[in-house]
Coordinates of C-alpha atoms and ligand atoms in Angstrom, one line a residue:
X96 CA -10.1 -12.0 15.1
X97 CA -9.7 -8.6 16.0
X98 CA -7.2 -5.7 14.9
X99 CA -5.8 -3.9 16.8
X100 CA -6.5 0.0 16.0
X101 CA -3.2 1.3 14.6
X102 CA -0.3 -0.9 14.4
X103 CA 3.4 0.0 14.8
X104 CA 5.3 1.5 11.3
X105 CA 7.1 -1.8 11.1
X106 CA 3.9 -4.3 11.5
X107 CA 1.9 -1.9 8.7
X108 CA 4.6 -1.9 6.8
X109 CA 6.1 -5.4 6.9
X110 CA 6.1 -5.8 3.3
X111 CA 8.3 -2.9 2.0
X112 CA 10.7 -2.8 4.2
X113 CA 10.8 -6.8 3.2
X114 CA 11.0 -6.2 -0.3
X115 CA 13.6 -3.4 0.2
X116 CA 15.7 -5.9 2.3
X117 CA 15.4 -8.5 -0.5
X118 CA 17.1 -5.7 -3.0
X119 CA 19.2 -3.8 -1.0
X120 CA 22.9 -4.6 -1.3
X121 CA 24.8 -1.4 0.2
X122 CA 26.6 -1.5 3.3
X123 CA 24.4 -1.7 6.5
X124 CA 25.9 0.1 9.9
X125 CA 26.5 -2.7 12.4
X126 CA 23.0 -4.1 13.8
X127 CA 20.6 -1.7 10.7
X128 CA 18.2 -3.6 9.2
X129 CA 18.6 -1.6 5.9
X130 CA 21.3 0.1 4.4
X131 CA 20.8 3.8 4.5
X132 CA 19.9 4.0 1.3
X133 CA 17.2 1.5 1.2
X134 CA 16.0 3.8 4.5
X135 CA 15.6 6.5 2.6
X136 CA 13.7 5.0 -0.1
X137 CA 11.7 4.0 2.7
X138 CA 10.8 6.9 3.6
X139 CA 10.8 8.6 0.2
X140 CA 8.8 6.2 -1.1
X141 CA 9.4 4.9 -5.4
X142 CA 9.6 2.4 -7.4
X143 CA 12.2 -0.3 -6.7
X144 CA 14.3 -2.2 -10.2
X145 CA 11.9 -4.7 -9.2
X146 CA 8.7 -3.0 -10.2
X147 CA 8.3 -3.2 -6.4
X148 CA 6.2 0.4 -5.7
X149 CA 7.2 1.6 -1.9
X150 CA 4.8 4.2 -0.3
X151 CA 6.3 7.8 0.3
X152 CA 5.8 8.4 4.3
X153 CA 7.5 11.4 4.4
X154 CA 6.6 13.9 2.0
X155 CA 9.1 17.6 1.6
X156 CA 12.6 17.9 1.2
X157 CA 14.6 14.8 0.8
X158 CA 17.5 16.1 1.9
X159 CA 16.1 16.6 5.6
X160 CA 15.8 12.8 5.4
X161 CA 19.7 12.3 4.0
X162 CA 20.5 14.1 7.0
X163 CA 18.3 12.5 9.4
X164 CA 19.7 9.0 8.7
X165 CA 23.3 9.6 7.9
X166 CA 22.9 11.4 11.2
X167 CA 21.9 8.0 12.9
X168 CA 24.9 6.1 11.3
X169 CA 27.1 8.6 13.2
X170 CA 27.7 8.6 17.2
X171 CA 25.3 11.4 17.0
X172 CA 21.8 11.3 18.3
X173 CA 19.1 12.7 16.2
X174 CA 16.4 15.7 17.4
X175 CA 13.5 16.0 15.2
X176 CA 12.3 20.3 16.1
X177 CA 9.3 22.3 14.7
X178 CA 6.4 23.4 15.3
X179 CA 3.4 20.6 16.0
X180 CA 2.4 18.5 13.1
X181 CA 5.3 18.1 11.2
X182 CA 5.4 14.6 11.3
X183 CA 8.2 14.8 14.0
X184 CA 6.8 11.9 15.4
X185 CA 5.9 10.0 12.3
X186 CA 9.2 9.9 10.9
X187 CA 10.8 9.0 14.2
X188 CA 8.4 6.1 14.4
X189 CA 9.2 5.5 10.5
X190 CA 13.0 5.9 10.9
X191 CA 13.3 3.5 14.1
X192 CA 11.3 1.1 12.1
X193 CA 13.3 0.9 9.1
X194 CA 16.8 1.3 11.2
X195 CA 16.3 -1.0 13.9
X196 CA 12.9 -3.3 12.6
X197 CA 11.4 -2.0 16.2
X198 CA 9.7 1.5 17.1
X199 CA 8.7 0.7 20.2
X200 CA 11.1 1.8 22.5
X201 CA 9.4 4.9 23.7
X202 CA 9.6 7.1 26.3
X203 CA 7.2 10.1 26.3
X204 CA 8.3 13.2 27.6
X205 CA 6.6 15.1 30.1
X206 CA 6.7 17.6 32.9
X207 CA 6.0 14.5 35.2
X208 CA 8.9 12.2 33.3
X209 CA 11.1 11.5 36.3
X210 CA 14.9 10.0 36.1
X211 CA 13.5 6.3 36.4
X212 CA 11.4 6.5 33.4
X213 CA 15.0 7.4 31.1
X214 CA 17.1 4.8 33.1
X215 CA 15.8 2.5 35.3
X216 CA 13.4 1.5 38.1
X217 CA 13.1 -1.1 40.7
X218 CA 10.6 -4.1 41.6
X219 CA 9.7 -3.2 45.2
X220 CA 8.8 -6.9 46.4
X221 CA 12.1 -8.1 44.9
X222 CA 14.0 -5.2 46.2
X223 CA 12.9 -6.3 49.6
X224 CA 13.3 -9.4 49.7
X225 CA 16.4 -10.1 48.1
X226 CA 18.2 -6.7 48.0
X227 CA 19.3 -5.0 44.9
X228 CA 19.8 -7.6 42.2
X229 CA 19.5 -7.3 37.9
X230 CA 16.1 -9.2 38.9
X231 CA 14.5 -6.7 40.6
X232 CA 15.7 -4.0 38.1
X233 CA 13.4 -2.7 35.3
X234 CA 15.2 -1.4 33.0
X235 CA 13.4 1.8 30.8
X236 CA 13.0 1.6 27.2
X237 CA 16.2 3.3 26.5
X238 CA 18.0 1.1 28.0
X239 CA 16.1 -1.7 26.5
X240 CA 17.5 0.0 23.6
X241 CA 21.4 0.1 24.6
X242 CA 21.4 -4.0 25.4
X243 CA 19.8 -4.7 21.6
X244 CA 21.5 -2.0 20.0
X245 CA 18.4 -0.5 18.4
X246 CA 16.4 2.9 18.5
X247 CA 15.2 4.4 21.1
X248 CA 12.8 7.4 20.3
X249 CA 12.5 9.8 23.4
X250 CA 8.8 12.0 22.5
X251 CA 8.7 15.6 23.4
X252 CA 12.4 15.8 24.9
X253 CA 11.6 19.8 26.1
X254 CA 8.9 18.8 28.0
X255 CA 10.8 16.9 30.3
X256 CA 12.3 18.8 33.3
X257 CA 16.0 20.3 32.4
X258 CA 17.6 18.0 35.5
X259 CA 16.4 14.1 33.9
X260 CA 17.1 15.5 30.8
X261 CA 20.7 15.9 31.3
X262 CA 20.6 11.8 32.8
X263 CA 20.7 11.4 28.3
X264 CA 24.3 13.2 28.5
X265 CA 26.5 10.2 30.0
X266 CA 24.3 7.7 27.7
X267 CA 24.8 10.0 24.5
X268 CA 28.4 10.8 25.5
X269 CA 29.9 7.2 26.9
X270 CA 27.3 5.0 25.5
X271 CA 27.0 3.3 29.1
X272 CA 24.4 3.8 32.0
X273 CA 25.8 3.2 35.5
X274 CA 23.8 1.4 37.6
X275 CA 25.6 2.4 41.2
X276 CA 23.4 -0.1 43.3
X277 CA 24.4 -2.9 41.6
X278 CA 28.4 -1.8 41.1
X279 CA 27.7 -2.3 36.9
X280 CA 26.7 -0.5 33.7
X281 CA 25.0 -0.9 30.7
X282 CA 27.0 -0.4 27.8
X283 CA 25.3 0.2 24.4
X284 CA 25.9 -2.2 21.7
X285 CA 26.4 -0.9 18.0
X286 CA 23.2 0.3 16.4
X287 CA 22.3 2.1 19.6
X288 CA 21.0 5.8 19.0
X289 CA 18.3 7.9 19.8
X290 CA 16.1 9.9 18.2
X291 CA 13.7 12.6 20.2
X292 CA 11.3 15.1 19.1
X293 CA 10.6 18.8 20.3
X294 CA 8.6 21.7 19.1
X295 CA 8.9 25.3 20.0
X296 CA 5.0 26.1 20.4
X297 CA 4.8 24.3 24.0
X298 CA 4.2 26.2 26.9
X299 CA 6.3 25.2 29.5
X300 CA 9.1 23.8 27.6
X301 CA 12.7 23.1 28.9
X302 CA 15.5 24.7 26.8
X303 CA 18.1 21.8 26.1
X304 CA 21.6 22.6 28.2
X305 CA 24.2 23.1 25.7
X306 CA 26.1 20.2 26.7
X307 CA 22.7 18.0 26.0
X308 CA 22.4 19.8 22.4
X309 CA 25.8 19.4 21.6
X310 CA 25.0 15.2 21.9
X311 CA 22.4 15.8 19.4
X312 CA 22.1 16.6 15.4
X313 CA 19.2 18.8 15.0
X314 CA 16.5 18.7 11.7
X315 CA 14.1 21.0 11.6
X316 CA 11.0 20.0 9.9
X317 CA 9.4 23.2 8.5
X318 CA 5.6 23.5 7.4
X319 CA 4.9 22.1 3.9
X320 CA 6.4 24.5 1.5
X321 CA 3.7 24.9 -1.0
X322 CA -0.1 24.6 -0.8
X323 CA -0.1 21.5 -3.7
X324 CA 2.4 19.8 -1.0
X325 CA 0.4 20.2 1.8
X326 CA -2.6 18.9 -0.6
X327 CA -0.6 15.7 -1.5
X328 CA -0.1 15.4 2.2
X329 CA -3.7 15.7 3.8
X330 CA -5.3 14.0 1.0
X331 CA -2.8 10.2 1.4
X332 CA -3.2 10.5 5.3
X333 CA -7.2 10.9 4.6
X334 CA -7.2 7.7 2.4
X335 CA -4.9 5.7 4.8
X336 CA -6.7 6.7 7.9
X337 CA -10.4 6.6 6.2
X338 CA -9.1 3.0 5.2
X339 CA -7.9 1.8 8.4
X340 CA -11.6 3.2 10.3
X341 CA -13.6 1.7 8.0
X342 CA -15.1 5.6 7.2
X343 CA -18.6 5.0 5.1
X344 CA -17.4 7.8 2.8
X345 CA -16.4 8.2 -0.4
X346 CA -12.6 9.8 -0.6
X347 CA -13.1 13.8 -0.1
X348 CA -13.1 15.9 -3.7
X349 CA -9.9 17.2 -3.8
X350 CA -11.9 20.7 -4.6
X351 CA -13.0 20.3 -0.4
X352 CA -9.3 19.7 0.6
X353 CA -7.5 22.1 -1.2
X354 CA -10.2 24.5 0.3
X355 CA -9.5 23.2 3.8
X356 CA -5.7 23.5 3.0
X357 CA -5.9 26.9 2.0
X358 CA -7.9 28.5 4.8
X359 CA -5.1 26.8 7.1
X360 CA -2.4 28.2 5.2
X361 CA -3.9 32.1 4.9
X362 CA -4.7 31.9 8.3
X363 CA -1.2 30.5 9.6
X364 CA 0.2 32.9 7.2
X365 CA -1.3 35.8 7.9
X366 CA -2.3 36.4 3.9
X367 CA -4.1 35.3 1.2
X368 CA -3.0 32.8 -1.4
X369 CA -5.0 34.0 -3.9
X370 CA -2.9 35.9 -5.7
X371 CA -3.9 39.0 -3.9
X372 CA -2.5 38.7 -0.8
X373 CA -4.5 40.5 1.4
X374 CA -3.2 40.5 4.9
X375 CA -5.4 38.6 7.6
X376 CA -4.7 38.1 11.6
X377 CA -4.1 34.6 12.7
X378 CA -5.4 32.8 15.3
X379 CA -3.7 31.6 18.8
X380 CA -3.9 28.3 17.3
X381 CA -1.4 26.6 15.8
X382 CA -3.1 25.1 11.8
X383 CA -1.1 22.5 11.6
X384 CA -1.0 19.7 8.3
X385 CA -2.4 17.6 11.3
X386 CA -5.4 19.2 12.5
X387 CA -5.8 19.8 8.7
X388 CA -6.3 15.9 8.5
X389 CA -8.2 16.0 11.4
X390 CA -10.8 18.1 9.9
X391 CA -11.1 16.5 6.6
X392 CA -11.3 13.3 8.8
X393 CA -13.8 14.0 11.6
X394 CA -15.7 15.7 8.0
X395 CA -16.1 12.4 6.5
X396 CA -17.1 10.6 9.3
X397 CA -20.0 13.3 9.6
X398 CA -20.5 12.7 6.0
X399 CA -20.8 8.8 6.2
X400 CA -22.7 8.5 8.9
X401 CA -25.5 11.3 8.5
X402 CA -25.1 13.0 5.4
X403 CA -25.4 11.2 2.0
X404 CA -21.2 9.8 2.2
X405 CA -19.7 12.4 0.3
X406 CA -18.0 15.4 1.9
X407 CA -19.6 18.8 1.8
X408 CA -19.2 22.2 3.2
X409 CA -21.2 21.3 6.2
X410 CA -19.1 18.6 6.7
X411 CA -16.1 20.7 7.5
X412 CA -17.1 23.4 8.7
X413 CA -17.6 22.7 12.3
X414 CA -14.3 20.6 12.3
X415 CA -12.6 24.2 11.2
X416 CA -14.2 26.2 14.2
X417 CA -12.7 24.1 16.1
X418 CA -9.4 24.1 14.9
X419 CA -9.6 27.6 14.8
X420 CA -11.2 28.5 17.8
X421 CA -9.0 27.6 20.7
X422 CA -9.0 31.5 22.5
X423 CA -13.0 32.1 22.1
X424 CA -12.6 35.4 22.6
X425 CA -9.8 36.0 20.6
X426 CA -10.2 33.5 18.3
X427 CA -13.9 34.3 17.2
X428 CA -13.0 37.9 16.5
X429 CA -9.9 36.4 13.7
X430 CA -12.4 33.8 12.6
X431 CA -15.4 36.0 11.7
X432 CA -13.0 38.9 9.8
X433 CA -11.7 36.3 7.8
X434 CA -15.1 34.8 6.8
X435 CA -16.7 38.1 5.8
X436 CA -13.5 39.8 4.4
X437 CA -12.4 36.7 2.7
X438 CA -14.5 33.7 2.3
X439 CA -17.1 35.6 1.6
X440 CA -15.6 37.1 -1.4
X441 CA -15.0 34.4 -3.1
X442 CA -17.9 33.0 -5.6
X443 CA -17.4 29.5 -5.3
X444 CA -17.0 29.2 -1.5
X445 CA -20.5 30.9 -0.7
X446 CA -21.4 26.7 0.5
X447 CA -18.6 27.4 3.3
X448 CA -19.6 30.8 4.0
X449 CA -22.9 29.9 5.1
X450 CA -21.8 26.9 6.4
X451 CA -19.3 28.4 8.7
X452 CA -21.7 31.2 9.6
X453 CA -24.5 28.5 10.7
X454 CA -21.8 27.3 13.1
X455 CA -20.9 30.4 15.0
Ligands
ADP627 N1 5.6 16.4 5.5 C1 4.7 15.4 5.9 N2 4.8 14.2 5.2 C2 3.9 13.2 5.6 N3 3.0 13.3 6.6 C3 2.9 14.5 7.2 C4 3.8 15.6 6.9 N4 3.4 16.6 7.8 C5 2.5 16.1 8.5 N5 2.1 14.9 8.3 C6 1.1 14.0 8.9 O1 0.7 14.7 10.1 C7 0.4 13.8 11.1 C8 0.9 14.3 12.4 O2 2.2 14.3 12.5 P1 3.0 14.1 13.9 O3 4.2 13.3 13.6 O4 2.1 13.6 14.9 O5 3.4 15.6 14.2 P2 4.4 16.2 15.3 O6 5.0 15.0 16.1 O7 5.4 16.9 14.5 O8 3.6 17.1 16.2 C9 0.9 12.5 10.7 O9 -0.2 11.7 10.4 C10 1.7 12.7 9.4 O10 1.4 11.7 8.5
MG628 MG1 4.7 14.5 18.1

């Protein structure tokens, strides 16, 4: 039988939120799966009474994730903001699994997301034939959402132009859809909420009316704190997702990560992090923990498949052009100042120097 290439949070990770059901006692919201507690272990990741060892998905500042959940056992929805790749989206995905059991009720915002795709949409042939009628209405994953009382996770909320955004006010503010055609509504049950994501790096984004923002607690997710946290980070996402393709590689040295890590951070930055903290330029780009992962990632695959299996400088270094380089005028310029002013200098990164140089 065949897999299927990623599976939702709440398929992967049947088992812990199974063994945290089976131990959690606290009071649950109307319709939650878990208690908010046992969420937030979840997410946290430990070691449950039981011995039972739950994996950490989110990894920074638990109190981000107190207020994220206790957010969702209000009548406040829940925005997810910062820049890309700070796991807006995973915990979203996470957080809708462990609330409602379900993360699929999706709606990904764009610049072509129209009023149907938040509310509802019609069946032509049925339309016509019978007239407007519940049958021929397809209802949008939100309100798939509002009848079973669940999560609904709306992806890139600024994207979407200002005038369907504001369709999320009456659900957000009454709870109810009105479906005019059909004289009805759809009221939300308990356990309804919705969580969306933004970041501020998009071109072309749509500032949130007030009256939209005021419906919604907002979490910023920052970039990971400290180098050895955004180590911890790159290197259990490599593992999972080396895992789950089946990568002929052996796990990275953490020596090649942390090196990846740093560049990303100095560079981000705008300094060094060796103690010196010589200023560098950044790049347009925007170095994210996720196009960290990518690198390590698309690294090993080069590794395992032509190279010898274990990750080298050679290995990384065109994944790290490429993350760096997205202006190639621009770019290049940054990119070659900080080789020769910075990797260059440093004795045990003369492998990536050359490397890197090869490449350009
Ligand atoms: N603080 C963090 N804890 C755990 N994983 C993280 C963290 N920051 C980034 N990641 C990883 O980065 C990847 C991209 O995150 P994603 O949710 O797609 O970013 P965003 O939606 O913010 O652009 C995910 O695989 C996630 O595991
Ligand atoms: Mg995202």
């Amino acid at each position: 039988m065949s897999q299927v290439l990623r599976q939702h949070a709440e398929q992967q990770f049947a088992e812990e939120l199974e063994a945290l059901r089976k131990v959690d006692d606290r009071p649950r919201p109307p319709n939650w799966k878990l208690s908010p507690w046992a969420v937030l272990q979840y997410l946290m990741g430990g070691k449950l009474d039981n011995g039972f060892e739950v994996t950490p998905k989110y990894i920074g500042n638990p109190r981000l994730m107190e207020i994220a959940v206790s957010t969702l056992a209000t009548d406040r929805a829940l925005l997810l903001y910062g820049v890309p790749g700070t796991a807006k989206s995973w915990v979203s995905e996470h957080l809708s699994a462990a609330v409602s059991g379900d993360s699929t009720m999706l709606v990904q915002g764009t610049a072509g997301t129209s009023e149907e795709q938040l509310r509802y949409g019609w069946n032509y042939a049925q339309l016509l034939a019978h007239g407007p009628s519940e049958q021929a209405l397809i209802p949008s994953p939100l309100v798939h959402a509002m009848k079973l009382g669940k999560i609904a996770r709306i992806e890139e909320l600024t994207r979407i132009p200002a005038d369907v955004q504001d369709t999320l006010i009456t659900v957000l503010s009454e709870k109810t859809l009105p479906v005019p055609e059909l004289g009805t509504e759809v009221q939300a049950v308990q356990g309804f909420s919705v969580i969306a994501t933004a970041n501020n790096r998009d071109k072309g984004v749509n500032e949130l009316s007030s009256a939209l923002k005021r419906r919604f607690n907002t979490v910023v997710l920052p970039v990971p704190a400290s180098q050895d946290e955004e180590v911890q980070i790159v290197t259990k996402r490599v593992a999972e997702q080396g895992r789950a393709l089946a990568l002929p590689a052996e796990p990275p040295a953490l020596q090649e990560v942390r090196r990846v890590v740093q560049i990303f951070r100095e560079l981000r930055n705008g300094q060094t992090e060796d103690g010196k903290s010589v200023r560098v330029k950044s790049p347009s780009s925007t170095l994210s923990t996720a196009e960290a992962i990518s690198v390590i990632n698309s690294g090993m695959a080069l590794a395992g498949h032509f190279g010898d299996g274990v990750l080298r400088a050679g290995d990384v270094a065109s994944g790290l052009l490429g993350a760096v380089i997205k202006d190639p005028v621009q770019d290049t310029v940054v990119w070659k100042e900080y080789l020769e002013t910075v990797v260059k200098e440093r004795s045990d990164w003369k492998d990536l120097y050359r490397a890197c140089r090869e490449q350009l």
